[in-house]
mmCIF file of C-alpha atoms in Angstrom:
data_model
loop_
_atom_site.group_PDB
_atom_site.id
_atom_site.type_symbol
_atom_site.label_atom_id
_atom_site.label_comp_id
_atom_site.label_asym_id
_atom_site.label_seq_id
_atom_site.Cartn_x
_atom_site.Cartn_y
_atom_site.Cartn_z
ATOM 1 C CA MET X 14 -63.517 13.075 -44.665
ATOM 2 C CA SER X 15 -67.052 11.818 -44.449
ATOM 3 C CA ASP X 16 -70.074 13.750 -43.371
ATOM 4 C CA ASN X 17 -70.612 11.747 -39.837
ATOM 5 C CA SER X 18 -66.948 10.998 -39.003
ATOM 6 C CA THR X 19 -64.824 12.962 -37.194
ATOM 7 C CA PRO X 20 -61.292 14.642 -38.108
ATOM 8 C CA ASP X 21 -59.260 11.998 -35.353
ATOM 9 C CA GLU X 22 -61.061 9.312 -37.033
ATOM 10 C CA ASP X 23 -60.234 10.077 -41.096
ATOM 11 C CA VAL X 24 -56.528 10.296 -39.620
ATOM 12 C CA GLN X 25 -56.718 6.964 -38.040
ATOM 13 C CA ASP X 26 -58.315 5.081 -41.101
ATOM 14 C CA ALA X 27 -55.127 6.838 -42.876
ATOM 15 C CA VAL X 28 -53.085 4.976 -41.351
ATOM 16 C CA GLU X 29 -54.952 1.789 -40.642
ATOM 17 C CA ALA X 30 -55.078 1.780 -44.290
ATOM 18 C CA ARG X 31 -51.311 2.060 -45.310
ATOM 19 C CA VAL X 32 -50.429 -0.572 -42.072
ATOM 20 C CA VAL X 33 -50.257 -4.005 -44.294
ATOM 21 C CA PRO X 34 -48.582 -7.044 -42.657
ATOM 22 C CA VAL X 35 -45.302 -7.856 -43.557
ATOM 23 C CA SER X 36 -45.931 -11.756 -44.832
ATOM 24 C CA GLU X 37 -48.428 -9.959 -46.861
ATOM 25 C CA ASN X 38 -46.321 -7.157 -48.095
ATOM 26 C CA LYS X 39 -42.671 -8.406 -48.532
ATOM 27 C CA VAL X 40 -40.410 -5.772 -49.647
ATOM 28 C CA HIS X 41 -37.918 -6.612 -52.491
ATOM 29 C CA TRP X 42 -34.723 -4.274 -52.276
ATOM 30 C CA PRO X 43 -32.192 -4.555 -55.776
ATOM 31 C CA THR X 44 -29.253 -6.615 -55.971
ATOM 32 C CA PRO X 45 -26.370 -4.792 -54.804
ATOM 33 C CA THR X 46 -23.779 -3.142 -57.815
ATOM 34 C CA LEU X 47 -21.149 -1.864 -55.359
ATOM 35 C CA ARG X 48 -18.980 -4.652 -53.628
ATOM 36 C CA GLY X 49 -17.634 -3.832 -50.539
ATOM 37 C CA ARG X 50 -14.033 -5.103 -49.474
ATOM 38 C CA SER X 51 -13.566 -7.813 -46.658
ATOM 39 C CA PHE X 52 -13.213 -7.161 -43.133
ATOM 40 C CA LYS X 53 -12.179 -10.641 -41.734
ATOM 41 C CA LYS X 54 -9.252 -10.446 -39.553
ATOM 42 C CA LYS X 55 -5.832 -11.497 -40.979
ATOM 43 C CA LEU X 56 -3.323 -13.083 -39.286
ATOM 44 C CA ASN X 57 -0.657 -10.631 -40.133
ATOM 45 C CA LYS X 58 -0.601 -6.672 -41.266
ATOM 46 C CA THR X 59 0.869 -6.774 -45.114
ATOM 47 C CA ALA X 60 3.851 -6.569 -46.075
ATOM 48 C CA THR X 61 4.730 -3.635 -48.407
ATOM 49 C CA ASP X 62 4.923 -5.186 -52.007
ATOM 50 C CA TRP X 63 7.468 -3.299 -53.489
ATOM 51 C CA LEU X 64 8.081 -2.735 -57.044
ATOM 52 C CA PHE X 65 11.759 -1.090 -56.775
ATOM 53 C CA GLU X 66 12.932 -1.221 -53.246
ATOM 54 C CA SER X 67 12.730 1.828 -51.006
ATOM 55 C CA LEU X 68 11.204 3.667 -54.150
ATOM 56 C CA LEU X 69 8.052 2.740 -55.606
ATOM 57 C CA ILE X 70 5.112 0.685 -54.250
ATOM 58 C CA ALA X 71 3.356 -1.745 -56.148
ATOM 59 C CA ASN X 72 -0.161 -0.316 -57.402
ATOM 60 C CA HIS X 73 0.572 2.811 -55.792
ATOM 61 C CA GLN X 74 0.919 6.152 -58.083
ATOM 62 C CA HIS X 75 4.170 7.933 -57.839
ATOM 63 C CA TYR X 76 5.301 11.594 -58.823
ATOM 64 C CA LEU X 77 9.441 12.444 -59.508
ATOM 65 C CA VAL X 78 10.131 15.711 -59.191
ATOM 66 C CA GLY X 79 13.447 16.908 -60.286
ATOM 67 C CA GLU X 80 15.355 20.459 -61.819
ATOM 68 C CA LYS X 81 16.638 19.981 -65.667
ATOM 69 C CA GLU X 82 19.646 17.921 -65.990
ATOM 70 C CA SER X 83 19.626 16.427 -62.849
ATOM 71 C CA ASN X 84 19.101 13.082 -64.450
ATOM 72 C CA LYS X 85 15.905 12.212 -63.231
ATOM 73 C CA SER X 86 15.028 10.402 -66.906
ATOM 74 C CA MET X 87 18.142 8.406 -67.156
ATOM 75 C CA LEU X 88 17.501 7.565 -63.510
ATOM 76 C CA MET X 89 14.000 6.496 -64.430
ATOM 77 C CA LEU X 90 15.048 4.397 -67.700
ATOM 78 C CA TRP X 91 17.641 2.637 -65.445
ATOM 79 C CA ILE X 92 14.791 1.355 -63.056
ATOM 80 C CA ALA X 93 12.223 1.040 -66.008
ATOM 81 C CA VAL X 94 15.130 -1.353 -67.338
ATOM 82 C CA GLN X 95 16.393 -3.025 -64.039
ATOM 83 C CA PHE X 96 12.308 -3.610 -63.469
ATOM 84 C CA ALA X 97 11.564 -5.024 -66.756
ATOM 85 C CA LEU X 98 14.937 -7.547 -66.704
ATOM 86 C CA ASP X 99 14.250 -8.425 -63.234
ATOM 87 C CA ASP X 100 12.474 -12.342 -62.951
ATOM 88 C CA GLY X 101 10.107 -11.008 -60.187
ATOM 89 C CA GLY X 102 9.108 -7.653 -62.381
ATOM 90 C CA GLY X 103 7.401 -7.003 -64.800
ATOM 91 C CA VAL X 104 5.847 -5.163 -67.673
ATOM 92 C CA VAL X 105 6.592 -1.634 -68.427
ATOM 93 C CA LEU X 106 4.851 1.438 -70.560
ATOM 94 C CA TYR X 107 7.591 4.390 -70.961
ATOM 95 C CA LEU X 108 5.779 7.259 -72.291
ATOM 96 C CA ASP X 109 8.597 10.110 -73.033
ATOM 97 C CA GLU X 110 7.455 13.640 -74.212
ATOM 98 C CA GLU X 111 11.018 14.767 -73.793
ATOM 99 C CA ASN X 112 14.020 12.784 -74.914
ATOM 100 C CA ASP X 113 15.335 12.434 -78.358
ATOM 101 C CA PRO X 114 15.609 8.254 -79.375
ATOM 102 C CA GLY X 115 18.875 8.211 -80.390
ATOM 103 C CA ASP X 116 19.577 9.874 -76.436
ATOM 104 C CA ILE X 117 17.953 6.810 -75.471
ATOM 105 C CA GLU X 118 19.195 4.619 -77.397
ATOM 106 C CA ASN X 119 22.921 6.110 -76.460
ATOM 107 C CA ARG X 120 21.933 5.579 -73.094
ATOM 108 C CA LEU X 121 20.914 1.822 -73.146
ATOM 109 C CA ALA X 122 24.564 1.264 -74.899
ATOM 110 C CA ASP X 123 25.873 2.744 -71.612
ATOM 111 C CA PHE X 124 23.614 0.569 -69.895
ATOM 112 C CA ASP X 125 26.501 -2.557 -71.633
ATOM 113 C CA LEU X 126 22.998 -4.948 -71.969
ATOM 114 C CA THR X 127 23.804 -7.848 -73.242
ATOM 115 C CA ASP X 128 22.079 -9.295 -76.258
ATOM 116 C CA GLU X 129 20.221 -11.969 -73.966
ATOM 117 C CA GLN X 130 18.987 -8.641 -72.124
ATOM 118 C CA ARG X 131 18.066 -6.331 -75.187
ATOM 119 C CA GLU X 132 15.907 -9.319 -76.445
ATOM 120 C CA LYS X 133 13.998 -9.286 -73.277
ATOM 121 C CA LEU X 134 13.201 -5.882 -73.059
ATOM 122 C CA GLU X 135 11.633 -5.994 -76.618
ATOM 123 C CA GLU X 136 8.929 -8.043 -74.591
ATOM 124 C CA ARG X 137 9.235 -6.427 -71.263
ATOM 125 C CA LEU X 138 10.061 -2.668 -71.750
ATOM 126 C CA ILE X 139 7.208 -0.781 -74.209
ATOM 127 C CA TYR X 140 8.703 2.312 -75.037
ATOM 128 C CA VAL X 141 6.825 5.036 -77.389
ATOM 129 C CA HIS X 142 8.502 7.918 -78.304
ATOM 130 C CA PHE X 143 6.269 11.765 -78.473
ATOM 131 C CA PRO X 144 2.541 9.707 -78.426
ATOM 132 C CA SER X 145 0.930 13.283 -78.382
ATOM 133 C CA LEU X 146 -1.664 12.285 -75.969
ATOM 134 C CA ARG X 147 -3.704 14.037 -73.888
ATOM 135 C CA LEU X 148 -3.707 11.730 -70.801
ATOM 136 C CA ASN X 149 -6.368 14.332 -68.916
ATOM 137 C CA THR X 150 -8.671 13.828 -71.326
ATOM 138 C CA PRO X 151 -11.010 10.970 -72.156
ATOM 139 C CA THR X 152 -10.025 9.824 -75.020
ATOM 140 C CA GLY X 153 -6.223 10.046 -74.420
ATOM 141 C CA ALA X 154 -6.312 8.266 -71.070
ATOM 142 C CA GLN X 155 -8.114 5.711 -72.713
ATOM 143 C CA VAL X 156 -5.257 4.534 -75.056
ATOM 144 C CA VAL X 157 -3.230 4.480 -72.425
ATOM 145 C CA LEU X 158 -5.655 2.285 -70.114
ATOM 146 C CA ASP X 159 -6.681 -0.192 -73.289
ATOM 147 C CA ASN X 160 -2.631 -0.944 -73.814
ATOM 148 C CA ILE X 161 -2.304 -1.565 -70.420
ATOM 149 C CA ALA X 162 -5.048 -3.928 -70.657
ATOM 150 C CA LEU X 163 -3.787 -5.175 -73.767
ATOM 151 C CA THR X 164 0.062 -5.611 -72.669
ATOM 152 C CA SER X 165 -0.281 -6.488 -68.717
ATOM 153 C CA VAL X 166 1.396 -3.566 -67.727
ATOM 154 C CA ASP X 167 2.818 -3.073 -64.292
ATOM 155 C CA LEU X 168 4.332 -0.060 -64.166
ATOM 156 C CA LEU X 169 3.764 3.319 -66.452
ATOM 157 C CA ILE X 170 6.059 5.783 -66.989
ATOM 158 C CA ILE X 171 4.985 9.390 -67.756
ATOM 159 C CA ASP X 172 7.809 12.263 -68.876
ATOM 160 C CA THR X 173 6.984 14.848 -68.634
ATOM 161 C CA VAL X 174 3.851 15.253 -67.321
ATOM 162 C CA SER X 175 3.368 18.954 -68.746
ATOM 163 C CA LYS X 176 3.193 17.452 -72.282
ATOM 164 C CA PHE X 177 0.813 15.216 -71.585
ATOM 165 C CA VAL X 178 -2.268 17.535 -70.283
ATOM 166 C CA ASP X 179 -4.607 20.059 -71.847
ATOM 167 C CA GLY X 180 -4.890 23.068 -69.761
ATOM 168 C CA PRO X 181 -2.766 25.435 -67.756
ATOM 169 C CA GLU X 182 0.104 23.846 -65.352
ATOM 170 C CA ASP X 183 -1.330 25.787 -62.084
ATOM 171 C CA SER X 184 -5.003 24.917 -62.943
ATOM 172 C CA ALA X 185 -6.053 22.777 -60.481
ATOM 173 C CA ASP X 186 -8.971 21.549 -62.834
ATOM 174 C CA THR X 187 -6.239 20.273 -65.302
ATOM 175 C CA TYR X 188 -4.937 17.731 -63.069
ATOM 176 C CA LYS X 189 -8.352 17.070 -61.479
ATOM 177 C CA LYS X 190 -9.086 15.764 -64.710
ATOM 178 C CA LEU X 191 -6.007 13.623 -64.947
ATOM 179 C CA TYR X 192 -6.819 11.540 -61.340
ATOM 180 C CA GLU X 193 -10.759 11.426 -63.175
ATOM 181 C CA HIS X 194 -9.659 10.016 -66.432
ATOM 182 C CA LEU X 195 -6.313 8.118 -65.518
ATOM 183 C CA LEU X 196 -5.128 7.381 -62.540
ATOM 184 C CA VAL X 197 -8.147 6.687 -60.602
ATOM 185 C CA ASN X 198 -8.320 3.888 -62.987
ATOM 186 C CA LEU X 199 -4.265 3.002 -62.673
ATOM 187 C CA LYS X 200 -5.258 2.169 -58.970
ATOM 188 C CA ARG X 201 -8.426 -0.222 -59.941
ATOM 189 C CA GLU X 202 -6.259 -1.787 -62.169
ATOM 190 C CA LYS X 203 -3.522 -2.228 -59.886
ATOM 191 C CA VAL X 204 -1.013 -0.525 -62.261
ATOM 192 C CA ALA X 205 1.474 1.691 -60.487
ATOM 193 C CA SER X 206 2.976 4.992 -62.060
ATOM 194 C CA VAL X 207 5.734 6.936 -61.797
ATOM 195 C CA ILE X 208 4.476 11.132 -63.155
ATOM 196 C CA LEU X 209 8.330 12.717 -63.904
ATOM 197 C CA ASP X 210 7.910 16.673 -63.266
ATOM 198 C CA HIS X 211 9.498 19.756 -62.730
ATOM 199 C CA PRO X 212 10.338 21.769 -59.398
ATOM 200 C CA GLY X 213 8.783 25.079 -58.732
ATOM 201 C CA HIS X 214 9.882 28.469 -59.004
ATOM 202 C CA VAL X 215 9.880 29.064 -55.654
ATOM 203 C CA ASP X 216 10.184 25.598 -53.789
ATOM 204 C CA GLN X 217 12.301 23.290 -55.527
ATOM 205 C CA GLY X 218 10.912 20.709 -53.624
ATOM 206 C CA ARG X 219 7.621 20.520 -54.696
ATOM 207 C CA PRO X 220 5.968 19.866 -58.495
ATOM 208 C CA ARG X 221 5.466 23.421 -60.294
ATOM 209 C CA GLY X 222 1.796 24.545 -60.605
ATOM 210 C CA THR X 223 -1.156 23.222 -59.015
ATOM 211 C CA SER X 224 -0.676 21.831 -55.198
ATOM 212 C CA VAL X 225 -3.440 19.090 -56.816
ATOM 213 C CA LYS X 226 -0.673 17.330 -58.495
ATOM 214 C CA LEU X 227 0.599 15.669 -55.489
ATOM 215 C CA ALA X 228 -3.181 15.746 -53.222
ATOM 216 C CA ASP X 229 -3.711 13.035 -55.974
ATOM 217 C CA VAL X 230 -0.813 10.710 -55.955
ATOM 218 C CA ASP X 231 0.333 8.075 -53.366
ATOM 219 C CA ASN X 232 4.204 9.225 -53.214
ATOM 220 C CA GLY X 233 6.389 11.758 -53.804
ATOM 221 C CA TRP X 234 10.100 11.993 -54.565
ATOM 222 C CA ALA X 235 11.746 15.492 -54.968
ATOM 223 C CA MET X 236 15.774 14.655 -56.677
ATOM 224 C CA LYS X 237 18.396 16.708 -56.030
ATOM 225 C CA LYS X 238 21.832 16.406 -57.952
ATOM 226 C CA GLY X 239 25.258 16.558 -56.028
ATOM 227 C CA LYS X 240 28.368 17.517 -57.118
ATOM 228 C CA VAL X 241 30.238 15.741 -60.281
ATOM 229 C CA GLN X 242 33.341 13.973 -59.133
ATOM 230 C CA PRO X 243 36.080 14.344 -61.523
ATOM 231 C CA ASP X 244 35.860 10.497 -62.083
ATOM 232 C CA GLY X 245 31.962 11.187 -62.882
ATOM 233 C CA THR X 246 30.356 9.862 -60.064
ATOM 234 C CA THR X 247 27.799 11.693 -59.069
ATOM 235 C CA ASP X 248 25.639 11.507 -55.766
ATOM 236 C CA ILE X 249 21.874 12.507 -55.967
ATOM 237 C CA THR X 250 19.224 12.507 -52.907
ATOM 238 C CA LEU X 251 15.972 11.681 -53.023
ATOM 239 C CA THR X 252 13.904 12.735 -50.546
ATOM 240 C CA SER X 253 10.011 12.034 -49.732
ATOM 241 C CA ILE X 254 7.205 14.777 -50.084
ATOM 242 C CA LYS X 255 4.529 12.734 -50.020
ATOM 243 C CA ASN X 256 4.160 8.857 -48.183
ATOM 244 C CA ARG X 257 0.901 8.113 -47.228
ATOM 245 C CA SER X 258 1.172 4.346 -46.706
ATOM 246 C CA GLY X 259 3.947 5.664 -44.449
ATOM 247 C CA ALA X 260 6.704 3.206 -46.348
ATOM 248 C CA LEU X 261 8.764 5.184 -47.815
ATOM 249 C CA PRO X 262 12.082 6.102 -45.860
ATOM 250 C CA LYS X 263 12.647 9.893 -45.193
ATOM 251 C CA LYS X 264 15.525 9.904 -47.880
ATOM 252 C CA VAL X 265 17.509 7.636 -50.533
ATOM 253 C CA TYR X 266 20.953 8.020 -51.597
ATOM 254 C CA VAL X 267 21.530 7.632 -55.199
ATOM 255 C CA ARG X 268 24.991 7.231 -56.782
ATOM 256 C CA LYS X 269 25.316 6.937 -60.755
ATOM 257 C CA LEU X 270 28.382 5.418 -62.190
ATOM 258 C CA LEU X 271 29.716 5.288 -65.465
ATOM 259 C CA ASN X 272 31.572 2.552 -67.072
ATOM 260 C CA PRO X 273 29.168 1.027 -67.402
ATOM 261 C CA LEU X 274 26.346 3.550 -66.779
ATOM 262 C CA ARG X 275 24.233 2.406 -63.787
ATOM 263 C CA PHE X 276 22.680 3.718 -60.142
ATOM 264 C CA GLU X 277 23.676 2.569 -56.660
ATOM 265 C CA PHE X 278 20.878 2.943 -54.321
ATOM 266 C CA SER X 279 21.360 3.469 -50.207
ATOM 267 C CA LEU X 280 19.788 4.919 -47.142
ATOM 268 C CA THR X 281 23.179 5.829 -46.093
ATOM 269 C CA PRO X 282 24.722 8.691 -47.044
ATOM 270 C CA PHE X 283 27.459 7.485 -49.232
ATOM 271 C CA LYS X 284 31.230 7.710 -48.618
ATOM 272 C CA ASP X 285 33.543 9.996 -50.752
ATOM 273 C CA SER X 286 33.559 8.850 -53.891
ATOM 274 C CA THR X 287 37.806 9.002 -54.332
ATOM 275 C CA PRO X 288 38.363 5.596 -55.803
ATOM 276 C CA THR X 289 40.431 3.084 -53.125
ATOM 277 C CA GLU X 290 41.696 1.724 -56.090
ATOM 278 C CA GLU X 291 42.587 3.125 -59.481
ATOM 279 C CA PRO X 292 41.254 1.599 -62.625
ATOM 280 C CA GLU X 293 44.377 -0.353 -64.255
ATOM 281 C CA ASP X 294 44.606 1.882 -67.550
ATOM 282 C CA VAL X 295 45.383 5.084 -65.277
ATOM 283 C CA LYS X 296 48.088 2.950 -63.239
ATOM 284 C CA VAL X 297 49.860 1.109 -66.822
ATOM 285 C CA ARG X 298 49.792 5.081 -67.927
ATOM 286 C CA ALA X 299 51.911 6.152 -64.741
ATOM 287 C CA LEU X 300 54.705 3.167 -65.461
ATOM 288 C CA ARG X 301 54.990 4.269 -68.733
ATOM 289 C CA LEU X 302 55.590 7.871 -68.151
ATOM 290 C CA LEU X 303 58.618 6.948 -65.320
ATOM 291 C CA GLY X 304 60.102 4.337 -68.161
ATOM 292 C CA GLU X 305 60.058 6.893 -71.007
ATOM 293 C CA GLU X 306 61.075 10.158 -68.681
ATOM 294 C CA PHE X 307 63.801 7.811 -65.721
ATOM 295 C CA PRO X 308 65.057 4.540 -67.861
ATOM 296 C CA ASP X 309 67.209 4.059 -64.912
ATOM 297 C CA GLY X 310 65.060 4.447 -61.763
ATOM 298 C CA VAL X 311 63.773 7.732 -59.511
ATOM 299 C CA GLY X 312 63.383 8.931 -56.528
ATOM 300 C CA ILE X 313 60.030 8.116 -54.512
ATOM 301 C CA ASN X 314 59.898 12.588 -54.371
ATOM 302 C CA LYS X 315 60.536 13.323 -57.790
ATOM 303 C CA GLY X 316 58.727 10.591 -59.253
ATOM 304 C CA ARG X 317 55.267 11.335 -57.262
ATOM 305 C CA GLU X 318 55.874 15.013 -58.237
ATOM 306 C CA PHE X 319 56.712 14.057 -62.032
ATOM 307 C CA LEU X 320 53.421 11.908 -62.272
ATOM 308 C CA LYS X 321 51.097 14.797 -60.619
ATOM 309 C CA GLY X 322 52.924 17.239 -63.490
ATOM 310 C CA ASN X 323 51.310 14.826 -65.612
ATOM 311 C CA GLY X 324 48.003 14.841 -65.014
ATOM 312 C CA VAL X 325 48.587 11.200 -63.128
ATOM 313 C CA LYS X 326 45.439 11.584 -60.299
ATOM 314 C CA LEU X 327 46.521 9.387 -57.181
ATOM 315 C CA ARG X 328 46.403 9.519 -53.555
ATOM 316 C CA ASP X 329 50.109 10.160 -52.338
ATOM 317 C CA ALA X 330 50.140 6.721 -50.683
ATOM 318 C CA ASP X 331 49.191 4.811 -54.291
ATOM 319 C CA THR X 332 51.449 7.266 -56.244
ATOM 320 C CA ASN X 333 54.707 6.668 -54.328
ATOM 321 C CA ASP X 334 53.998 2.866 -54.328
ATOM 322 C CA LEU X 335 53.763 3.064 -58.100
ATOM 323 C CA VAL X 336 57.002 4.787 -58.144
ATOM 324 C CA ARG X 337 58.786 1.740 -56.012
ATOM 325 C CA ALA X 338 57.287 -0.474 -58.487
ATOM 326 C CA PHE X 339 58.467 1.078 -60.998
ATOM 327 C CA ASN X 340 61.632 0.971 -59.641
ATOM 328 C CA ASP X 341 61.492 -2.531 -58.251
ATOM 329 C CA GLY X 342 60.796 -3.667 -61.528
ATOM 330 C CA LEU X 343 64.065 -2.399 -63.351
ATOM 331 C CA SER X 344 65.712 -4.531 -60.921
ATOM 332 C CA ASP X 345 63.754 -7.227 -61.762
ATOM 333 C CA PRO X 346 63.183 -7.466 -65.455
ATOM 334 C CA GLU X 347 60.849 -10.120 -65.079
ATOM 335 C CA SER X 348 58.340 -8.810 -62.841
ATOM 336 C CA GLY X 349 57.384 -6.329 -66.010
ATOM 337 C CA ALA X 350 56.620 -3.403 -63.921
ATOM 338 C CA GLY X 351 59.654 -0.991 -65.342
ATOM 339 C CA GLN X 352 58.241 -2.279 -68.803
#
């Protein structure tokens, strides 16, 4: 304040000193480093990009929760193989801290893969046993991310997550770090993942431990194994427990079949697995038993009860047809039914 000025005049002078014409003092903002998405209207809604129909969505992170011996590792290996073999599929990185290499080779043998299919898997299924990585640490996560970039991986499978983290399973911080170091980077790089886990002790439909596990993924499935049928068929139900996009069905029904080992999928429950047509070797055995016991033929009822007593498991109508075919073969040797 000058000796001859009033307080109001000093305030006015200060304001005028700060007001500079725009043309004389242009503001230069720094170039933005954060690039936003486009909001231009698209003609149609984007269709769901299924990585595996009805189960896995491309670029999404998934949880699969299942009890011990529920076949979750076997199912994921089957899905990994099918995705890798499909011309429209891609590259899979499977990290396994659970299963013995010999067990995996036996399952691959049970899949009855051709030499050509196995050769394709050499290029598109990267299966790593016991990598001893902690994926909720910067170092462990970066090893995986570097390999994903190097081999153009489309799907990462982690079996089982508790073996791949440092820290208590019931600690939110343990799994927040998994998101921070790995999962958010997978989303950024447009890589899908499936994280296998065991269910909680109280709620079998949720992963064991902290609720953060589901909070940091897009989708979740709870797997429940049904009764194993005499022919080895097993029905499995997958129930959606997290569905961020809304695209997943509430349930997917899975049927495990043998010889060769394979899985079928449906949005409706499967019908009873009692086969309508028994394998040929069962019928051949039944005819052989009849021929050994009744070389001159046998009545329908007696033949049926005989076969049941000797462990031939067929529906009564099918057994009756076999006995008739056996008797017809005796009267017509060229048919071979009684031989």
